[in-house]
mmCIF file of C-alpha atoms and ligand atoms in Angstrom:
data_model
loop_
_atom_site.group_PDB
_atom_site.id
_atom_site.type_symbol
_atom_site.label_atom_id
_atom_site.label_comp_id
_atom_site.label_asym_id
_atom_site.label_seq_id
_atom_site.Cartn_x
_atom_site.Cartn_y
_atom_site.Cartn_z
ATOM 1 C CA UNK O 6 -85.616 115.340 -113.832
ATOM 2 C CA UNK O 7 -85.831 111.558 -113.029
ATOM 3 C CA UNK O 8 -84.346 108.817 -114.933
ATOM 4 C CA UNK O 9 -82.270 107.601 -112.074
ATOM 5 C CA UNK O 10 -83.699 104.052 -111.138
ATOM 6 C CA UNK O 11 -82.759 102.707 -107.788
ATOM 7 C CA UNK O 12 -83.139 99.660 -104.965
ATOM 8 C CA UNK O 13 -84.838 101.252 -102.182
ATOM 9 C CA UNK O 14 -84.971 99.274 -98.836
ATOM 10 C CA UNK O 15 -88.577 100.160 -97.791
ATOM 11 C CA UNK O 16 -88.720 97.875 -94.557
ATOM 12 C CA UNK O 17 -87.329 94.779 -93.007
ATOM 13 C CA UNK O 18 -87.337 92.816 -95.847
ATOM 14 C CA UNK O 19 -89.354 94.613 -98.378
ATOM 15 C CA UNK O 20 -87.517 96.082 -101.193
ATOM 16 C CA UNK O 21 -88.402 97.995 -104.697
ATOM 17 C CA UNK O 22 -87.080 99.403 -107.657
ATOM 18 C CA UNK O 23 -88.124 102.958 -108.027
ATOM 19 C CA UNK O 24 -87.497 106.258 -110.324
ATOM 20 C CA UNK O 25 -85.832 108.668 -108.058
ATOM 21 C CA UNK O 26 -85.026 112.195 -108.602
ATOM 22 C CA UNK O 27 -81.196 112.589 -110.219
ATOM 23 C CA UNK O 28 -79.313 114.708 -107.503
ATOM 24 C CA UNK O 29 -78.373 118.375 -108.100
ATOM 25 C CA UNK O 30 -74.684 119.200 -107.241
ATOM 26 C CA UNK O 31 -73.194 121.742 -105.450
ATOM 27 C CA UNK O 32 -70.093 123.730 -106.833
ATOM 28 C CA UNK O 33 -67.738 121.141 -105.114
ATOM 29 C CA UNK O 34 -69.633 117.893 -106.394
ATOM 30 C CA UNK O 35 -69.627 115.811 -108.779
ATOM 31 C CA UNK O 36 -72.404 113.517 -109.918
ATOM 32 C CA UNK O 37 -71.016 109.689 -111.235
ATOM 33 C CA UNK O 38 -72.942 107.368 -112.794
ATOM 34 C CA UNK O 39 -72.606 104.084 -110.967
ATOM 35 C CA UNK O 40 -71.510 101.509 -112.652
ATOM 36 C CA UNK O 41 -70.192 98.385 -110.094
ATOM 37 C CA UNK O 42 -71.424 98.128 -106.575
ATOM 38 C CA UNK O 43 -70.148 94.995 -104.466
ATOM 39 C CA UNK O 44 -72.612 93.946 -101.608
ATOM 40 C CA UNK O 45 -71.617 93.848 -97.875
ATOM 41 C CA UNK O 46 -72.566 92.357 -94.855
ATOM 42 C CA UNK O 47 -73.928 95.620 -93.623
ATOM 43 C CA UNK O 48 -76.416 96.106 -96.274
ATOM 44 C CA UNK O 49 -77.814 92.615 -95.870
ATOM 45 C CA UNK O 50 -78.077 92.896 -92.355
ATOM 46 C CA UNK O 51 -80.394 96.489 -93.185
ATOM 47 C CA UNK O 52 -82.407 94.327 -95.550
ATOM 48 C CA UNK O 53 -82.939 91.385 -92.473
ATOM 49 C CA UNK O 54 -82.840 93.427 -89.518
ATOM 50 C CA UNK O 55 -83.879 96.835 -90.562
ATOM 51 C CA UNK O 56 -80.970 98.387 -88.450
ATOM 52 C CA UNK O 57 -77.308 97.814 -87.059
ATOM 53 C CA UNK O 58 -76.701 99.179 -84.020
ATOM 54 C CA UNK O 59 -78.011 102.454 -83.315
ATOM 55 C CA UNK O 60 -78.661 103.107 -87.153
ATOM 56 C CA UNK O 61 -82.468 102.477 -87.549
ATOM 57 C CA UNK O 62 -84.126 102.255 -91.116
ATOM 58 C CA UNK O 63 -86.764 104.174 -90.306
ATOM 59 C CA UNK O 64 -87.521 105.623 -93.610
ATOM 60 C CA UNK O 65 -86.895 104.166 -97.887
ATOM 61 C CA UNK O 66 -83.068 103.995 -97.992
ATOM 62 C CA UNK O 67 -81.161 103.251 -101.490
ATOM 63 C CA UNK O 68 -79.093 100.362 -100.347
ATOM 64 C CA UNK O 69 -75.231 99.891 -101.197
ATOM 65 C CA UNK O 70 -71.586 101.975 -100.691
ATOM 66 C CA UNK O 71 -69.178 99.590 -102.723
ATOM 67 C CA UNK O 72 -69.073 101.581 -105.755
ATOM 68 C CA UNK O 73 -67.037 102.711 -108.802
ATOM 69 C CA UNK O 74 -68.605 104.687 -111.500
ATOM 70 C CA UNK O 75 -68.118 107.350 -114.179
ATOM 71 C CA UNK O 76 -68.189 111.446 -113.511
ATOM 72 C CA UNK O 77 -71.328 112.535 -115.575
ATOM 73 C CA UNK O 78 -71.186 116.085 -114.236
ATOM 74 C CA UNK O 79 -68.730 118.335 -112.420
ATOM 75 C CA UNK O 80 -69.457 121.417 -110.415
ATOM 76 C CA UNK O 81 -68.130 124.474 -111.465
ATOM 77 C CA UNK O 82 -65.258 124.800 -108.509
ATOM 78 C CA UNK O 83 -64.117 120.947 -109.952
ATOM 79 C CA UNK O 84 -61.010 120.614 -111.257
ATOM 80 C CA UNK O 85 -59.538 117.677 -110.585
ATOM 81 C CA UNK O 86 -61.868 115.590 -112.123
ATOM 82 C CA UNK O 87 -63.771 115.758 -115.635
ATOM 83 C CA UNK O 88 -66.878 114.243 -117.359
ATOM 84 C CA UNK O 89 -65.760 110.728 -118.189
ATOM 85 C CA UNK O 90 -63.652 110.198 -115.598
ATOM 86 C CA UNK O 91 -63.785 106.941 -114.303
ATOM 87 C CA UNK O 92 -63.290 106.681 -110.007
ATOM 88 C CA UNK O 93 -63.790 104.682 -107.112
ATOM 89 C CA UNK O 94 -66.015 106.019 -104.835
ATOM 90 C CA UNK O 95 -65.617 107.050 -100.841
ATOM 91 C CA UNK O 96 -68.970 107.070 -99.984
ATOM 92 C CA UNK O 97 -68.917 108.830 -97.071
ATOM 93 C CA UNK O 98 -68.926 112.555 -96.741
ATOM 94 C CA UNK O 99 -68.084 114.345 -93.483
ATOM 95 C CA UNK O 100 -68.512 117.714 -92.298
ATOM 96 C CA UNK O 101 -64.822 119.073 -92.364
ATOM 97 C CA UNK O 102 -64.815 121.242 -89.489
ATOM 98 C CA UNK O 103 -65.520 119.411 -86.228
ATOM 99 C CA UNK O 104 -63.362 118.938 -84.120
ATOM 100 C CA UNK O 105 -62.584 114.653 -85.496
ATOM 101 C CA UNK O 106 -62.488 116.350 -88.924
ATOM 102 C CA UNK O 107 -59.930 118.868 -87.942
ATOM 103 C CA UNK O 108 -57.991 116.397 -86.442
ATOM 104 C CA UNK O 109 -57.696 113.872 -89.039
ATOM 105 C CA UNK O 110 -60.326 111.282 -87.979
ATOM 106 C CA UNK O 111 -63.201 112.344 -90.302
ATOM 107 C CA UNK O 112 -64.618 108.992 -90.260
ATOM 108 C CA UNK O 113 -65.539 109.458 -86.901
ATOM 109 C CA UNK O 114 -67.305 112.779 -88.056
ATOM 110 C CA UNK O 115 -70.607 113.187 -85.841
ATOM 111 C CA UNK O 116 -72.519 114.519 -89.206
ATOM 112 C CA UNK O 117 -71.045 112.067 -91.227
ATOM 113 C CA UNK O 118 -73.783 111.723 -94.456
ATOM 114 C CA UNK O 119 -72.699 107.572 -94.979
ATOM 115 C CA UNK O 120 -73.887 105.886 -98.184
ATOM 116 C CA UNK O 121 -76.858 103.161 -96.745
ATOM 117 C CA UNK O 122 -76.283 103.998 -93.425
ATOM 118 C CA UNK O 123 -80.063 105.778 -92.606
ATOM 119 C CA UNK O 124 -81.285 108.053 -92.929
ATOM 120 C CA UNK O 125 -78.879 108.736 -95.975
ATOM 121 C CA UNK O 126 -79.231 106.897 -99.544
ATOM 122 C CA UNK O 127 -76.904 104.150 -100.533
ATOM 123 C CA UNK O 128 -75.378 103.754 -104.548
ATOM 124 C CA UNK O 129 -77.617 101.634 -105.675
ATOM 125 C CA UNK O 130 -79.207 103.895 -108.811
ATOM 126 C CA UNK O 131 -77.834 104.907 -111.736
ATOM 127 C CA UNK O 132 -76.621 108.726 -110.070
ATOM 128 C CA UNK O 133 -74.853 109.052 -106.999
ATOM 129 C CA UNK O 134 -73.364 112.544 -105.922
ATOM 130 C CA UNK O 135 -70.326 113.091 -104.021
ATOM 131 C CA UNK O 136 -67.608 115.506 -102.928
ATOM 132 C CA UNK O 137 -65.268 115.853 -105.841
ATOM 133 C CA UNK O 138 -62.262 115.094 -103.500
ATOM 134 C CA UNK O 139 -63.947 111.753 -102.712
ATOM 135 C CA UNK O 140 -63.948 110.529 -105.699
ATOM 136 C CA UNK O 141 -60.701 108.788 -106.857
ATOM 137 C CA UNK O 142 -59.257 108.479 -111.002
ATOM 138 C CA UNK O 143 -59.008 104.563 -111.055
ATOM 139 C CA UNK O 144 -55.558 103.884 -113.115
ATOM 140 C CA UNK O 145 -55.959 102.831 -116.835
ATOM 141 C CA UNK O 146 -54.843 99.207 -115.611
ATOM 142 C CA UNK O 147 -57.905 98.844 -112.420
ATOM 143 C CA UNK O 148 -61.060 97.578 -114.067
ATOM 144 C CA UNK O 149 -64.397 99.275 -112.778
ATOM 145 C CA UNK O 150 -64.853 95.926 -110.565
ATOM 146 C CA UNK O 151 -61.853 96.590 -109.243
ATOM 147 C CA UNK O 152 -62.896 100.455 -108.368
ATOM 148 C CA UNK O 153 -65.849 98.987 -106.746
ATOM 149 C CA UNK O 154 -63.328 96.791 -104.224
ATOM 150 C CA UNK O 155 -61.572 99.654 -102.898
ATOM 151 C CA UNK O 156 -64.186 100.396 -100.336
ATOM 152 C CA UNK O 157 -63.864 97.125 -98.046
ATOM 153 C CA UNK O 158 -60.135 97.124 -99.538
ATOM 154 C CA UNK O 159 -59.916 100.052 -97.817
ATOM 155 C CA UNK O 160 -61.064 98.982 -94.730
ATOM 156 C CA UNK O 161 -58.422 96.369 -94.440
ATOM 157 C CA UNK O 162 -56.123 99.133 -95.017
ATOM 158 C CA UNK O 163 -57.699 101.150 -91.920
ATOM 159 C CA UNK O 164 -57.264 98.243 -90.032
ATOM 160 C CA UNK O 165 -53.666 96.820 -91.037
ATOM 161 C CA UNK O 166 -51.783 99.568 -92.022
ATOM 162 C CA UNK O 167 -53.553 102.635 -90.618
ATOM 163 C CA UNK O 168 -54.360 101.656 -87.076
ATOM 164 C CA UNK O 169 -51.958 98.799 -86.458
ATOM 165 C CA UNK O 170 -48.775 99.762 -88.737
ATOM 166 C CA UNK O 171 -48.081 96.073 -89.843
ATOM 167 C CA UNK O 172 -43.854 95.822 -91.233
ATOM 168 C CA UNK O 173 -42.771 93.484 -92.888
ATOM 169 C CA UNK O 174 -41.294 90.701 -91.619
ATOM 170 C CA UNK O 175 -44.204 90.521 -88.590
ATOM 171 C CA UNK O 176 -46.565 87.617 -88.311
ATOM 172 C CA UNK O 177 -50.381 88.009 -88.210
ATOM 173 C CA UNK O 178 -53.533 86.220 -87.382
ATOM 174 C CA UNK O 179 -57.043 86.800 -88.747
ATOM 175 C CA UNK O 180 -60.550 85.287 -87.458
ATOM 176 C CA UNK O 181 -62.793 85.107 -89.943
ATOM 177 C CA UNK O 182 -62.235 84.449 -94.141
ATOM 178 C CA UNK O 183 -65.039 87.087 -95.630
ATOM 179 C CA UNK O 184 -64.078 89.638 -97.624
ATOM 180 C CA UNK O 185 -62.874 91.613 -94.787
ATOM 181 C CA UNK O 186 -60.964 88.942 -93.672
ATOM 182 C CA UNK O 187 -59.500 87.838 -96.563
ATOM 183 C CA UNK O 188 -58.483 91.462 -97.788
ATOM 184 C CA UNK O 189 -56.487 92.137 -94.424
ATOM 185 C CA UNK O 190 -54.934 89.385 -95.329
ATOM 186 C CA UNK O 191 -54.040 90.811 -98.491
ATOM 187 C CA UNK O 192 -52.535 93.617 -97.011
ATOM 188 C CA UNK O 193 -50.600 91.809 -94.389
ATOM 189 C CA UNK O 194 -49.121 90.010 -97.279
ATOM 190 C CA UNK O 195 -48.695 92.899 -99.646
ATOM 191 C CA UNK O 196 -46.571 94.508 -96.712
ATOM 192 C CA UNK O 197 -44.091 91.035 -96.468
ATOM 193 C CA UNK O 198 -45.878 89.504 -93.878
ATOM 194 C CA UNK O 199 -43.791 86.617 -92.526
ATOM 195 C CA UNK O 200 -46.958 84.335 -91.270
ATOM 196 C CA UNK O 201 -50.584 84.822 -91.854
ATOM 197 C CA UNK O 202 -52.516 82.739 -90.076
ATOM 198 C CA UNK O 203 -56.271 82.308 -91.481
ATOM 199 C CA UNK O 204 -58.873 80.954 -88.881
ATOM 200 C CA UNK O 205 -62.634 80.145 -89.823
ATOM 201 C CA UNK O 206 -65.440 77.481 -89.411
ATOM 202 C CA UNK O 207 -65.667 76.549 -92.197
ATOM 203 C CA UNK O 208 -62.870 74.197 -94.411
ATOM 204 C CA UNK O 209 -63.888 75.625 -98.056
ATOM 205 C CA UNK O 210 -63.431 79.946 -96.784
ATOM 206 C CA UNK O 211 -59.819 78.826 -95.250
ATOM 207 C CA UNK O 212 -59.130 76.653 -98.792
ATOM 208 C CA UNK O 213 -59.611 79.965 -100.762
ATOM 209 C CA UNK O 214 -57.567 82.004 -97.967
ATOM 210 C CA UNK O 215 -54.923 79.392 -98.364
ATOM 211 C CA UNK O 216 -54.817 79.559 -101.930
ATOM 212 C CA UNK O 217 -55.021 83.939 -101.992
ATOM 213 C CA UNK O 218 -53.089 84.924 -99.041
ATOM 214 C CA UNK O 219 -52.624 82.732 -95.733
ATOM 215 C CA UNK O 220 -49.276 80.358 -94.968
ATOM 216 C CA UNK O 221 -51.502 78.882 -92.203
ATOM 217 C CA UNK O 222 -55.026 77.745 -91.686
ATOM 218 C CA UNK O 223 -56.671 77.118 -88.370
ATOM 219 C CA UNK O 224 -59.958 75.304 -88.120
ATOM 220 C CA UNK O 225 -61.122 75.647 -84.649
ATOM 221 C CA UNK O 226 -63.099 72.202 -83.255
ATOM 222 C CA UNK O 227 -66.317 72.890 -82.095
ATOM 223 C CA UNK O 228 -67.458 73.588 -78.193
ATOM 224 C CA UNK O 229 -68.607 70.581 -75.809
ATOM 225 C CA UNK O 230 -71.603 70.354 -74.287
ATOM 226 C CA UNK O 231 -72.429 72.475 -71.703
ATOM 227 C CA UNK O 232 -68.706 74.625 -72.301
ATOM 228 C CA UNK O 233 -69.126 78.079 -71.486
ATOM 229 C CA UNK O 234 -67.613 80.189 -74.453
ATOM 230 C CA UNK O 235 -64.220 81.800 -72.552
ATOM 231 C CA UNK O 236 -63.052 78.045 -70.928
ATOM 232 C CA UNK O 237 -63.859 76.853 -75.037
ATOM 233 C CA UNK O 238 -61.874 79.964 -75.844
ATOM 234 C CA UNK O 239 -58.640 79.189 -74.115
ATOM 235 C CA UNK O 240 -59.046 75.596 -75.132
ATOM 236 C CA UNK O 241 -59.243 76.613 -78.813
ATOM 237 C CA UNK O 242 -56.177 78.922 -78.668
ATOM 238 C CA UNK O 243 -54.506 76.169 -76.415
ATOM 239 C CA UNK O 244 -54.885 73.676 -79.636
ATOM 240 C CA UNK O 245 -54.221 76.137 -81.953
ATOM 241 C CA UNK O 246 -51.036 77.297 -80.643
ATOM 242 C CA UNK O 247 -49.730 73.936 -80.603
ATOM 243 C CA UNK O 248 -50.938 73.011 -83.964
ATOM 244 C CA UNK O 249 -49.344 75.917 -85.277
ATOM 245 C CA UNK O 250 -46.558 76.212 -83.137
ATOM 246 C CA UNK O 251 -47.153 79.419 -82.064
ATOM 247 C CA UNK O 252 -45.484 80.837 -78.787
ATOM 248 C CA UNK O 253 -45.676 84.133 -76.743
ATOM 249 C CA UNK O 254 -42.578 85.877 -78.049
ATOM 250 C CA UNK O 255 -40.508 85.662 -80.377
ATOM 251 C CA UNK O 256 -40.336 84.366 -84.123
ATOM 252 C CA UNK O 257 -43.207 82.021 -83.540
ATOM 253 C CA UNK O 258 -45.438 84.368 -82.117
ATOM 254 C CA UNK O 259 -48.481 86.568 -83.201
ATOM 255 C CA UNK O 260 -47.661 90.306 -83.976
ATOM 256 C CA UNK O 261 -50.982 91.098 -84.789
ATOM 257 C CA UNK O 262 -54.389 89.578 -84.084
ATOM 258 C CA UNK O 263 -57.494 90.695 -86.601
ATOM 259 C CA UNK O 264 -60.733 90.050 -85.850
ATOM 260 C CA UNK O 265 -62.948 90.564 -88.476
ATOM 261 C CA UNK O 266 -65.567 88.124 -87.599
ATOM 262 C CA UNK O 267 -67.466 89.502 -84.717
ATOM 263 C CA UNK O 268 -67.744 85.855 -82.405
ATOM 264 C CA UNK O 269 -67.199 86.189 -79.341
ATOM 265 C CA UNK O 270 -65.004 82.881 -79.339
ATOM 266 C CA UNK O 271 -62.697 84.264 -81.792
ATOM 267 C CA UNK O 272 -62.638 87.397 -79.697
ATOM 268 C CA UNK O 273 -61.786 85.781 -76.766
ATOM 269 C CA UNK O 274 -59.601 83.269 -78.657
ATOM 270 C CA UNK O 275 -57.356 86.002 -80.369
ATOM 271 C CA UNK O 276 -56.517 87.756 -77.269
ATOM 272 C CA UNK O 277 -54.879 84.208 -75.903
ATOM 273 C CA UNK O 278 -52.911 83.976 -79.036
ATOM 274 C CA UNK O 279 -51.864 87.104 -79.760
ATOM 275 C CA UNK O 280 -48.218 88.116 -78.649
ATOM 276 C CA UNK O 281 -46.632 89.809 -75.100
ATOM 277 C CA UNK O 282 -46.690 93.480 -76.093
ATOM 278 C CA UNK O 283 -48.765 92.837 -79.464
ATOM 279 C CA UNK O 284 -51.977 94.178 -81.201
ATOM 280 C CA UNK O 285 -55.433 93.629 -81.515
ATOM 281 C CA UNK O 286 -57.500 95.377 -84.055
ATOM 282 C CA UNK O 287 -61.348 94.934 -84.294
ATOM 283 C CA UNK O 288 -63.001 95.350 -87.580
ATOM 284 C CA UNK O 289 -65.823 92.587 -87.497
ATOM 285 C CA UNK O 290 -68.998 93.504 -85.943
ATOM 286 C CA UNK O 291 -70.675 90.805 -84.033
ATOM 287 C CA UNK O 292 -72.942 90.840 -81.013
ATOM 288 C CA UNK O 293 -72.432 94.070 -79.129
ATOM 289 C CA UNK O 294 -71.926 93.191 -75.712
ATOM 290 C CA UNK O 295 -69.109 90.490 -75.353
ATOM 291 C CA UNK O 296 -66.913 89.328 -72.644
ATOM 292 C CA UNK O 297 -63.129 89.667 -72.995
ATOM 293 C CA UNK O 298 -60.124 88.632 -71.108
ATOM 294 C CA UNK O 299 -58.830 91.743 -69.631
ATOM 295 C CA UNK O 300 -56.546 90.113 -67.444
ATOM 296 C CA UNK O 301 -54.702 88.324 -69.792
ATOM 297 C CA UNK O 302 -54.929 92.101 -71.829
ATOM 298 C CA UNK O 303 -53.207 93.673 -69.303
ATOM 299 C CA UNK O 304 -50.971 91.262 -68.391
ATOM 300 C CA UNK O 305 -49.652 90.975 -72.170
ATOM 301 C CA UNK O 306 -50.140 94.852 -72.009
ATOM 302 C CA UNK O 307 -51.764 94.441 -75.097
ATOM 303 C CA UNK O 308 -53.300 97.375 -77.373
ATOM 304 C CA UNK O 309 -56.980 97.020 -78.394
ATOM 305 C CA UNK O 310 -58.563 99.358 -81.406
ATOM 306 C CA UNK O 311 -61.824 99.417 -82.521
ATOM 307 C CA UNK O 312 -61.767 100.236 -86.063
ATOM 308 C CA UNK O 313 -64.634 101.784 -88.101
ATOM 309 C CA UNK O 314 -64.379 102.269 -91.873
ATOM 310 C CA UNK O 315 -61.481 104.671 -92.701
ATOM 311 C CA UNK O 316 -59.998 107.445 -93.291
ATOM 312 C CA UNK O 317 -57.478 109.912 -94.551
ATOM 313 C CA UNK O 318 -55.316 108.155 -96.946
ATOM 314 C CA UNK O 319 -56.512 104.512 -96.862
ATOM 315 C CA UNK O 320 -58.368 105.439 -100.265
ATOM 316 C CA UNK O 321 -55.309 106.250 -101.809
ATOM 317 C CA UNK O 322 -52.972 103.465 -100.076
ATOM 318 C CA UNK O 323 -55.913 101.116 -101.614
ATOM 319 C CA UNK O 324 -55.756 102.318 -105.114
ATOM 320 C CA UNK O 325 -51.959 102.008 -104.588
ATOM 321 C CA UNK O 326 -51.808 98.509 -103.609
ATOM 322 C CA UNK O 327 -53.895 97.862 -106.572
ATOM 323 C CA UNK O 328 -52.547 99.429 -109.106
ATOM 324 C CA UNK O 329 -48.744 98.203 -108.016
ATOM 325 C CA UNK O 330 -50.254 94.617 -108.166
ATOM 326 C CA UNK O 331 -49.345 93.983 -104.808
ATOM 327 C CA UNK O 332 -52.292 92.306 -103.870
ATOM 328 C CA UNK O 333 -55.523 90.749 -106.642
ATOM 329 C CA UNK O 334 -58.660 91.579 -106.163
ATOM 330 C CA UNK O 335 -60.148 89.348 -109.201
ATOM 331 C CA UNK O 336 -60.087 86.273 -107.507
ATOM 332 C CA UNK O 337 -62.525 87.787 -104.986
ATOM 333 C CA UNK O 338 -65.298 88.857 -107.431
ATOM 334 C CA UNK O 339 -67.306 85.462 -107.226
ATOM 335 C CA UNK O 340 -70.451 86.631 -108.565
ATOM 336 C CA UNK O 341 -71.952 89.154 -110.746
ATOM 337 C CA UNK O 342 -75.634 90.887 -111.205
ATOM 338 C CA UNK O 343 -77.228 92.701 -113.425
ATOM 339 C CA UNK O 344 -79.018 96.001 -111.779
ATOM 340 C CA UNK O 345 -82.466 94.170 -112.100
ATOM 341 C CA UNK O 346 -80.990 91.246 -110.154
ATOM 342 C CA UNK O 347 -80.413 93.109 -107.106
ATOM 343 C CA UNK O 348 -82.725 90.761 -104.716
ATOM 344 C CA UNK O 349 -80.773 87.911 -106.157
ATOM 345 C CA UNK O 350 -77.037 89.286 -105.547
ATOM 346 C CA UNK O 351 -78.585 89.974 -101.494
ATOM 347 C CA UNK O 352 -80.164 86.821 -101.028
ATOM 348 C CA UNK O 353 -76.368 85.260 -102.500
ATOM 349 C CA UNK O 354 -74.783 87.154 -100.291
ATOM 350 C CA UNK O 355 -77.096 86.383 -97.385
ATOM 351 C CA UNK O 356 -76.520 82.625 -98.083
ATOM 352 C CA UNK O 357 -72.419 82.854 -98.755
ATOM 353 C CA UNK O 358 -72.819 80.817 -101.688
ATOM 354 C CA UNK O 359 -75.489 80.312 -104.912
ATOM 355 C CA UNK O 360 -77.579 77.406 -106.229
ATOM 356 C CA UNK O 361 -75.151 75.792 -108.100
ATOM 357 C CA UNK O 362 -73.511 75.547 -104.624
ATOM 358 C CA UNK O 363 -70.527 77.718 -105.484
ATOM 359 C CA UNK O 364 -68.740 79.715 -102.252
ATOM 360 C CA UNK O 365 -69.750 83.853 -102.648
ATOM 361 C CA UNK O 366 -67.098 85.791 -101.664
ATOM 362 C CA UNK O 367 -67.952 89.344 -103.418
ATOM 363 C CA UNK O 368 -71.287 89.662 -105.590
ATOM 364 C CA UNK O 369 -70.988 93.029 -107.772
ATOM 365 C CA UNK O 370 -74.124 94.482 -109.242
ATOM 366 C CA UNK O 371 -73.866 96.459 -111.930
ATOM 367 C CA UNK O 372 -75.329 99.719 -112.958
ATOM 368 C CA UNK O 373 -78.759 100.556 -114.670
ATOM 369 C CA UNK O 374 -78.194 99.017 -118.322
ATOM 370 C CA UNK O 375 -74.565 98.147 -117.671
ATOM 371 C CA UNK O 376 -73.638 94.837 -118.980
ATOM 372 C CA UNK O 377 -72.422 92.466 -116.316
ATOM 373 C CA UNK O 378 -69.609 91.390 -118.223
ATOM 374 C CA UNK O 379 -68.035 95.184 -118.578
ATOM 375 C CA UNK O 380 -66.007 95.098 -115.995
HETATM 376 ZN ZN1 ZN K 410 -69.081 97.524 -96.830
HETATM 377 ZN ZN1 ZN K 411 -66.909 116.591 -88.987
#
């Protein structure tokens, strides 16, 4: 049976809209009908480099993992969820008996079958199957839109919550006002963060984190002539500390430094202005191979994570969050497709901004034949 249309990612590039066979479930499946997909970095930079890292496109891949959607069908060992059921979708299903699965960390699940990460089909088409317990009842007051936002929502929760254990009443800084960004943010503040400091290049992305989430914006100048990027670095953090008035220790200082911008300058940058004793989590991916400076990391005896997607419970602290109204994730759905649009909601994204010159934060396409208005 077909009827299940879908963007396929065919090479650097090169993409098509194609009829694709509508998965068969297994007993513990369930098969949703996708109805609001936001667009991230990482499937733009499939579509313009063809891989990240050491995930190579080498065959068609359906792009896209942001998703929400309906149940359609059920397996027969479901019962948590029924036909018309409307979810957010974790698009990633693991293996559940490794070792990292047994242990809590399935994210980091060596079989891990990832939504657009190859050689395994994104949500982009009108049927996507998953693991029953991966897909989540959205609460009568989330919109589908919303649904779609718990994915990189989620991530922010990995990051903040999860893997650093932000309290309230702690300060935090974060490099780089994407969605990412921006979200952590979110979360910081949704926990009673005391300061949130948002940094970025560029004056209208720290305007909107000003107005959503940050107490503090930091607009770093840009490098002389001839500066090498870790003597720019501690310059930059130099300035910024006294702009801000942030110290070492104490009230004024930095609990918690976020990159989610993947520069090497802000890299190097939040490790000078993070805190004695504080944290540093990674979520932006950048160039691969950066310098840091581990001196100054030891010396602060500061803790590094890497941070990659997420995992047991951030779902569910997500969907929390949203449905409490802690945090408001309309303001960050900037743009919206129809499914036929697809090329157009990339190339947005690719540019951070449309025609008409307005900023992109999130661009959600919507399903096969579902209005972009229903949200
Ligand atoms: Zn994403
Ligand atoms: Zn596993």
């Amino acid at each position: 049976m077909s009827d299940n249309p879908s963007f396929i990612l065919q090479a650097v590039e090169k993409v098509t809209f194609e009829e694709r066979p509508i998965p068969e479930i297994g007993d513990d499946e369930v098969l949703v009908e996708v109805k609001k997909t936001g667009i991230c970095g990482s499937d733009v930079h499939y579509l313009v480099h063809g891989r990240i890292g050491d995930f190579i496109v080498d065959n068609p891949m359906v792009l896209g993992h942001e998703s929400s959607g309906v149940i359609n069908k059920v397996g027969s060992k479901v019962k948590s969820l029924k036909k018309g059921d409307r979810v957010a979708m974790e698009p990633g299903a693991s293996c559940r008996s490794c070792e990292d699965c047994k242990r809590g960390k399935y994210h980091l699940c060596e079989e891990m079958k990832f939504a657009a990460t190859p050689p395994y089909d994104g949500t982009l088409a009108r049927y996507y199957r998953l693991p029953a317990d991966l897909c989540y009842a959205l609460p009568d007051n989330m919109t589908l839109e919303d649904g779609a936002m718990m994915e990189p929502l989620s991530v922010a929760v990995h990051s903040v919550s999860t893997l650093a254990d932000f309290k309230p009443n702690q300060s935090i800084a974060v490099f780089g006002c994407g969605p990412v960004g921006i979200l952590c943010m979110a979360v910081a503040k949704a926990f009673g963060a005391r300061r949130i400091v948002a940094v970025d290049i560029v004056q209208s992305r720290l305007d909107f984190a000003k107005s959503y989430a940050a107490t503090d914006v930091y607009l770093p100048p840009a490098p002389e002539p001839g500066e090498s990027k870790m003597v720019y670095s501690k310059r930059n953090a130099a300035l910024m500390k006294e702009k801000l008035g942030i110290t070492e220790r104490g009230a004024k200082s930095i609990d918690l430094v976020i990159d989610a911008s993947g520069a090497e300058v802000s890299i190097q940058t939040g490790f000078c202005i993070g805190k004695t004793g504080g944290t540093f989590v990674q979520v932006g991916m950048g160039a691969s191979d950066i310098q840091i400076p581990v001196s100054m990391l030891m010396a602060k005896e500061m803790t590094y994570k890497g941070s990659f997607r997420y995992g047991p419970g951030d779902y569910k602290l997500a969907i929390a969050l949203a449905a409490q109204g802690k945090l408001d994730l309309k303001p960050l759905v900037t743009h919206r497709f129809p499914f036929k649009d697809a090329v157009a909601a990339f190339q947005a994204t690719r540019n951070g901004k449309t025609g008409d010159g307005k900023m992109l934060i999130k661009a959600i396409i919507s399903g096969p034949d579902v209005p972009v208005d229903a949200v």
